[in-house]
PDB file of C-alpha atoms in Angstrom:
ATOM      1  CA  MET A   1       0.046  -0.083  -0.040  1.00 51.00           C
ATOM      2  CA  SER A   2       3.017   2.644   0.640  1.00 52.00           C
ATOM      3  CA  LYS A   3       4.415   2.149  -2.705  1.00 52.00           C
ATOM      4  CA  PHE A   4       0.781   2.763  -4.133  1.00 48.00           C
ATOM      5  CA  LYS A   5       0.440   5.751  -1.881  1.00 56.00           C
ATOM      6  CA  LEU A   6       3.577   7.502  -3.255  1.00 50.00           C
ATOM      7  CA  LEU A   7       3.078   6.588  -6.872  1.00 49.00           C
ATOM      8  CA  VAL A   8      -0.511   8.070  -7.099  1.00 50.00           C
ATOM      9  CA  PRO A   9       0.600  11.574  -6.408  1.00 53.00           C
ATOM     10  CA  ALA A  10       3.896  11.083  -8.809  1.00 47.00           C
ATOM     11  CA  LEU A  11       1.471   9.978 -11.603  1.00 44.00           C
ATOM     12  CA  VAL A  12      -0.903  12.862 -11.201  1.00 50.00           C
ATOM     13  CA  GLY A  13       1.894  15.283 -10.966  1.00 50.00           C
ATOM     14  CA  LEU A  14       3.799  13.741 -14.102  1.00 44.00           C
ATOM     15  CA  ALA A  15       0.381  13.558 -16.096  1.00 49.00           C
ATOM     16  CA  VAL A  16      -0.458  17.256 -15.360  1.00 48.00           C
ATOM     17  CA  ALA A  17       3.187  18.331 -16.206  1.00 47.00           C
ATOM     18  CA  VAL A  18       3.441  16.615 -19.445  1.00 44.00           C
ATOM     19  CA  ALA A  19      -0.144  17.494 -20.675  1.00 48.00           C
ATOM     20  CA  ALA A  20      -0.752  21.025 -19.502  1.00 48.00           C
ATOM     21  CA  PRO A  21       1.529  22.689 -22.018  1.00 49.00           C
ATOM     22  CA  ALA A  22       0.196  20.652 -25.120  1.00 43.00           C
ATOM     23  CA  PHE A  23      -3.257  21.573 -24.089  1.00 43.00           C
ATOM     24  CA  ALA A  24      -2.630  25.239 -22.953  1.00 44.00           C
ATOM     25  CA  ALA A  25      -0.606  25.654 -26.299  1.00 53.00           C
ATOM     26  CA  GLY A  26      -3.701  24.869 -28.072  1.00 57.00           C
ATOM     27  CA  GLY A  27      -5.261  27.996 -26.491  1.00 70.00           C
ATOM     28  CA  GLY A  28      -9.019  28.724 -26.721  1.00 91.00           C
ATOM     29  CA  ALA A  29     -11.489  25.935 -26.612  1.00 93.00           C
ATOM     30  CA  GLU A  30      -8.512  22.981 -25.759  1.00 95.00           C
ATOM     31  CA  ALA A  31      -7.105  25.227 -22.775  1.00 96.00           C
ATOM     32  CA  ILE A  32     -10.923  25.157 -21.587  1.00 96.00           C
ATOM     33  CA  LYS A  33     -11.359  21.638 -22.128  1.00 96.00           C
ATOM     34  CA  TYR A  34      -8.237  20.781 -20.200  1.00 96.00           C
ATOM     35  CA  ARG A  35      -8.919  23.256 -17.305  1.00 96.00           C
ATOM     36  CA  GLN A  36     -12.165  21.666 -16.860  1.00 96.00           C
ATOM     37  CA  ASN A  37     -10.840  18.145 -16.986  1.00 96.00           C
ATOM     38  CA  VAL A  38      -8.189  18.896 -14.291  1.00 96.00           C
ATOM     39  CA  MET A  39     -10.922  20.990 -12.018  1.00 95.00           C
ATOM     40  CA  THR A  40     -13.337  18.182 -12.369  1.00 96.00           C
ATOM     41  CA  ALA A  41     -10.386  15.894 -10.587  1.00 97.00           C
ATOM     42  CA  ILE A  42     -10.130  18.420  -8.204  1.00 96.00           C
ATOM     43  CA  GLY A  43     -13.373  18.310  -7.190  1.00 95.00           C
ATOM     44  CA  GLY A  44     -13.263  14.551  -7.326  1.00 97.00           C
ATOM     45  CA  HIS A  45     -10.767  14.472  -4.684  1.00 97.00           C
ATOM     46  CA  MET A  46     -12.423  16.936  -2.449  1.00 96.00           C
ATOM     47  CA  GLY A  47     -15.609  15.069  -2.888  1.00 97.00           C
ATOM     48  CA  ALA A  48     -13.887  11.924  -1.954  1.00 97.00           C
ATOM     49  CA  ILE A  49     -12.145  13.662   1.151  1.00 97.00           C
ATOM     50  CA  ALA A  50     -15.613  15.449   2.148  1.00 96.00           C
ATOM     51  CA  ALA A  51     -17.274  11.943   2.256  1.00 97.00           C
ATOM     52  CA  TYR A  52     -14.826  10.919   4.705  1.00 96.00           C
ATOM     53  CA  MET A  53     -14.994  13.717   6.650  1.00 95.00           C
ATOM     54  CA  LYS A  54     -18.853  13.674   6.954  1.00 95.00           C
ATOM     55  CA  GLY A  55     -18.463   9.998   8.085  1.00 94.00           C
ATOM     56  CA  GLU A  56     -20.254   8.721   4.883  1.00 97.00           C
ATOM     57  CA  VAL A  57     -17.649   6.042   4.117  1.00 96.00           C
ATOM     58  CA  ASP A  58     -14.845   4.788   6.371  1.00 94.00           C
ATOM     59  CA  HIS A  59     -11.912   4.948   3.843  1.00 95.00           C
ATOM     60  CA  ALA A  60      -9.233   6.632   6.189  1.00 95.00           C
ATOM     61  CA  ALA A  61      -6.259   5.162   4.389  1.00 96.00           C
ATOM     62  CA  HIS A  62      -7.427   7.182   1.295  1.00 97.00           C
ATOM     63  CA  VAL A  63      -7.333  10.463   2.630  1.00 97.00           C
ATOM     64  CA  PRO A  64      -3.812  11.074   2.522  1.00 98.00           C
ATOM     65  CA  ILE A  65      -3.799   9.800  -1.138  1.00 98.00           C
ATOM     66  CA  HIS A  66      -6.565  12.292  -2.210  1.00 98.00           C
ATOM     67  CA  ALA A  67      -4.898  14.881  -0.113  1.00 98.00           C
ATOM     68  CA  ASP A  68      -1.373  14.415  -2.108  1.00 98.00           C
ATOM     69  CA  ALA A  69      -3.316  14.239  -5.440  1.00 98.00           C
ATOM     70  CA  LEU A  70      -4.714  17.692  -4.545  1.00 97.00           C
ATOM     71  CA  MET A  71      -1.120  18.998  -3.481  1.00 97.00           C
ATOM     72  CA  GLU A  72       0.226  17.927  -6.842  1.00 97.00           C
ATOM     73  CA  THR A  73      -2.583  19.108  -9.051  1.00 97.00           C
ATOM     74  CA  SER A  74      -2.883  22.315  -7.280  1.00 96.00           C
ATOM     75  CA  ARG A  75       0.763  23.188  -8.381  1.00 96.00           C
ATOM     76  CA  ALA A  76      -0.583  23.228 -11.935  1.00 95.00           C
ATOM     77  CA  VAL A  77      -3.731  25.751 -11.730  1.00 96.00           C
ATOM     78  CA  ALA A  78      -1.692  28.644 -12.274  1.00 94.00           C
ATOM     79  CA  ASP A  79      -1.184  27.226 -15.963  1.00 95.00           C
ATOM     80  CA  LEU A  80      -4.826  26.206 -16.670  1.00 96.00           C
ATOM     81  CA  PHE A  81      -5.762  29.958 -17.342  1.00 95.00           C
ATOM     82  CA  PRO A  82      -3.644  31.073 -20.239  1.00 95.00           C
ATOM     83  CA  LYS A  83      -4.503  34.277 -22.215  1.00 91.00           C
ATOM     84  CA  GLY A  84      -7.176  33.734 -24.826  1.00 92.00           C
ATOM     85  CA  SER A  85      -8.934  30.943 -22.654  1.00 94.00           C
ATOM     86  CA  GLY A  86     -11.611  33.001 -21.001  1.00 92.00           C
ATOM     87  CA  PRO A  87     -15.414  33.321 -21.878  1.00 91.00           C
ATOM     88  CA  GLU A  88     -14.445  34.661 -25.151  1.00 91.00           C
ATOM     89  CA  ALA A  89     -12.959  31.254 -26.196  1.00 92.00           C
ATOM     90  CA  GLY A  90     -15.813  29.117 -25.163  1.00 92.00           C
ATOM     91  CA  GLU A  91     -18.119  27.872 -22.421  1.00 93.00           C
ATOM     92  CA  THR A  92     -16.349  28.255 -19.099  1.00 93.00           C
ATOM     93  CA  ARG A  93     -17.150  29.154 -15.477  1.00 91.00           C
ATOM     94  CA  ALA A  94     -13.926  30.936 -15.060  1.00 91.00           C
ATOM     95  CA  LEU A  95     -14.478  34.320 -13.950  1.00 90.00           C
ATOM     96  CA  GLY A  96     -13.004  37.173 -16.062  1.00 90.00           C
ATOM     97  CA  LYS A  97     -11.300  38.476 -13.057  1.00 90.00           C
ATOM     98  CA  VAL A  98      -8.686  35.869 -13.588  1.00 93.00           C
ATOM     99  CA  TRP A  99      -7.395  37.680 -16.399  1.00 93.00           C
ATOM    100  CA  GLU A 100      -8.356  41.227 -15.243  1.00 93.00           C
ATOM    101  CA  ASP A 101      -6.382  40.758 -11.860  1.00 94.00           C
ATOM    102  CA  PRO A 102      -3.432  38.529 -12.731  1.00 93.00           C
ATOM    103  CA  SER A 103      -1.377  39.202  -9.579  1.00 94.00           C
ATOM    104  CA  GLY A 104      -4.621  38.639  -7.604  1.00 93.00           C
ATOM    105  CA  PHE A 105      -5.145  35.376  -8.979  1.00 94.00           C
ATOM    106  CA  ASP A 106      -1.536  34.593  -8.554  1.00 94.00           C
ATOM    107  CA  ALA A 107      -1.729  35.378  -4.779  1.00 94.00           C
ATOM    108  CA  ALA A 108      -4.953  33.170  -4.510  1.00 93.00           C
ATOM    109  CA  VAL A 109      -3.308  30.099  -6.255  1.00 95.00           C
ATOM    110  CA  LYS A 110      -0.375  30.515  -4.216  1.00 96.00           C
ATOM    111  CA  ALA A 111      -2.772  30.339  -1.072  1.00 95.00           C
ATOM    112  CA  MET A 112      -4.462  27.255  -2.672  1.00 96.00           C
ATOM    113  CA  GLU A 113      -1.119  25.472  -3.086  1.00 97.00           C
ATOM    114  CA  ALA A 114       0.002  26.285   0.841  1.00 97.00           C
ATOM    115  CA  ALA A 115      -3.319  24.896   1.759  1.00 96.00           C
ATOM    116  CA  ALA A 116      -3.521  21.739  -0.142  1.00 97.00           C
ATOM    117  CA  GLU A 117       0.275  21.369   1.125  1.00 97.00           C
ATOM    118  CA  LYS A 118      -0.711  21.832   4.606  1.00 97.00           C
ATOM    119  CA  PHE A 119      -3.780  19.660   4.122  1.00 97.00           C
ATOM    120  CA  ALA A 120      -1.612  16.859   2.624  1.00 98.00           C
ATOM    121  CA  GLU A 121       0.991  17.262   5.915  1.00 97.00           C
ATOM    122  CA  VAL A 122      -2.075  17.098   8.364  1.00 97.00           C
ATOM    123  CA  ALA A 123      -3.336  13.913   6.606  1.00 97.00           C
ATOM    124  CA  ALA A 124      -0.257  12.244   6.203  1.00 97.00           C
ATOM    125  CA  GLY A 125      -0.192  12.263  10.251  1.00 95.00           C
ATOM    126  CA  THR A 126      -3.833  11.535  11.147  1.00 93.00           C
ATOM    127  CA  ALA A 127      -6.954  10.088  10.142  1.00 88.00           C
ATOM    128  CA  ASP A 128      -8.725  11.982  12.821  1.00 89.00           C
ATOM    129  CA  ARG A 129     -11.814  13.895  11.452  1.00 90.00           C
ATOM    130  CA  LYS A 130     -11.560  16.370  14.031  1.00 89.00           C
ATOM    131  CA  ALA A 131      -7.997  17.026  13.284  1.00 89.00           C
ATOM    132  CA  LEU A 132      -8.180  17.158   9.794  1.00 94.00           C
ATOM    133  CA  GLY A 133     -11.252  19.410   9.767  1.00 94.00           C
ATOM    134  CA  ALA A 134      -9.380  22.748  10.118  1.00 93.00           C
ATOM    135  CA  ALA A 135      -6.837  22.183   7.532  1.00 94.00           C
ATOM    136  CA  PHE A 136      -9.570  20.839   4.971  1.00 96.00           C
ATOM    137  CA  ALA A 137     -11.750  24.038   5.833  1.00 94.00           C
ATOM    138  CA  GLU A 138      -8.590  25.939   5.054  1.00 92.00           C
ATOM    139  CA  LEU A 139      -8.338  24.202   1.606  1.00 95.00           C
ATOM    140  CA  GLY A 140     -11.932  24.773   0.644  1.00 92.00           C
ATOM    141  CA  LYS A 141     -11.872  28.572   1.770  1.00 90.00           C
ATOM    142  CA  SER A 142      -8.514  28.724  -0.588  1.00 88.00           C
ATOM    143  CA  CYS A 143     -10.388  27.282  -3.555  1.00 79.00           C
ATOM    144  CA  ARG A 144     -13.338  29.538  -3.498  1.00 70.00           C
ATOM    145  CA  ARG A 145     -10.973  32.748  -2.989  1.00 50.00           C
ATOM    146  CA  ARG A 146      -9.428  32.248  -6.596  1.00 45.00           C
ATOM    147  CA  GLY A 147     -12.881  32.735  -8.405  1.00 42.00           C
ATOM    148  CA  ALA A 148     -12.371  30.124 -11.401  1.00 40.00           C
TER     149      ALA A 148
END
């Protein structure tokens, strides 16, 4: 199990690192589709963790795996919003302020990266729902802050 635990985040990080430039280079609709796929993956990991946190499932051993995947994927978020991939390029829920205030967006992404890293550290050390709660709440807040 520990080899698998280490392999999943590495594979997620590799896939994002290799594919992000290719999709982003396509610009427009291709960049939007790629961004939506990555954001769906992030949402899936968040949902799986939330199910554990609410006591709906008892997969404590999975929480660090999802946390590591979120940490790795968060490092790609800044690259998911290239110029020309906003509403003018197709259907997207990304807010215009991403491109209107790039420094604010960059700060929000860095906050999300830091919160994801902190949550991964906490998740690696405990399966206690109460102990995980504060770090998970901060991660959730950081995701909403970015407005994308």
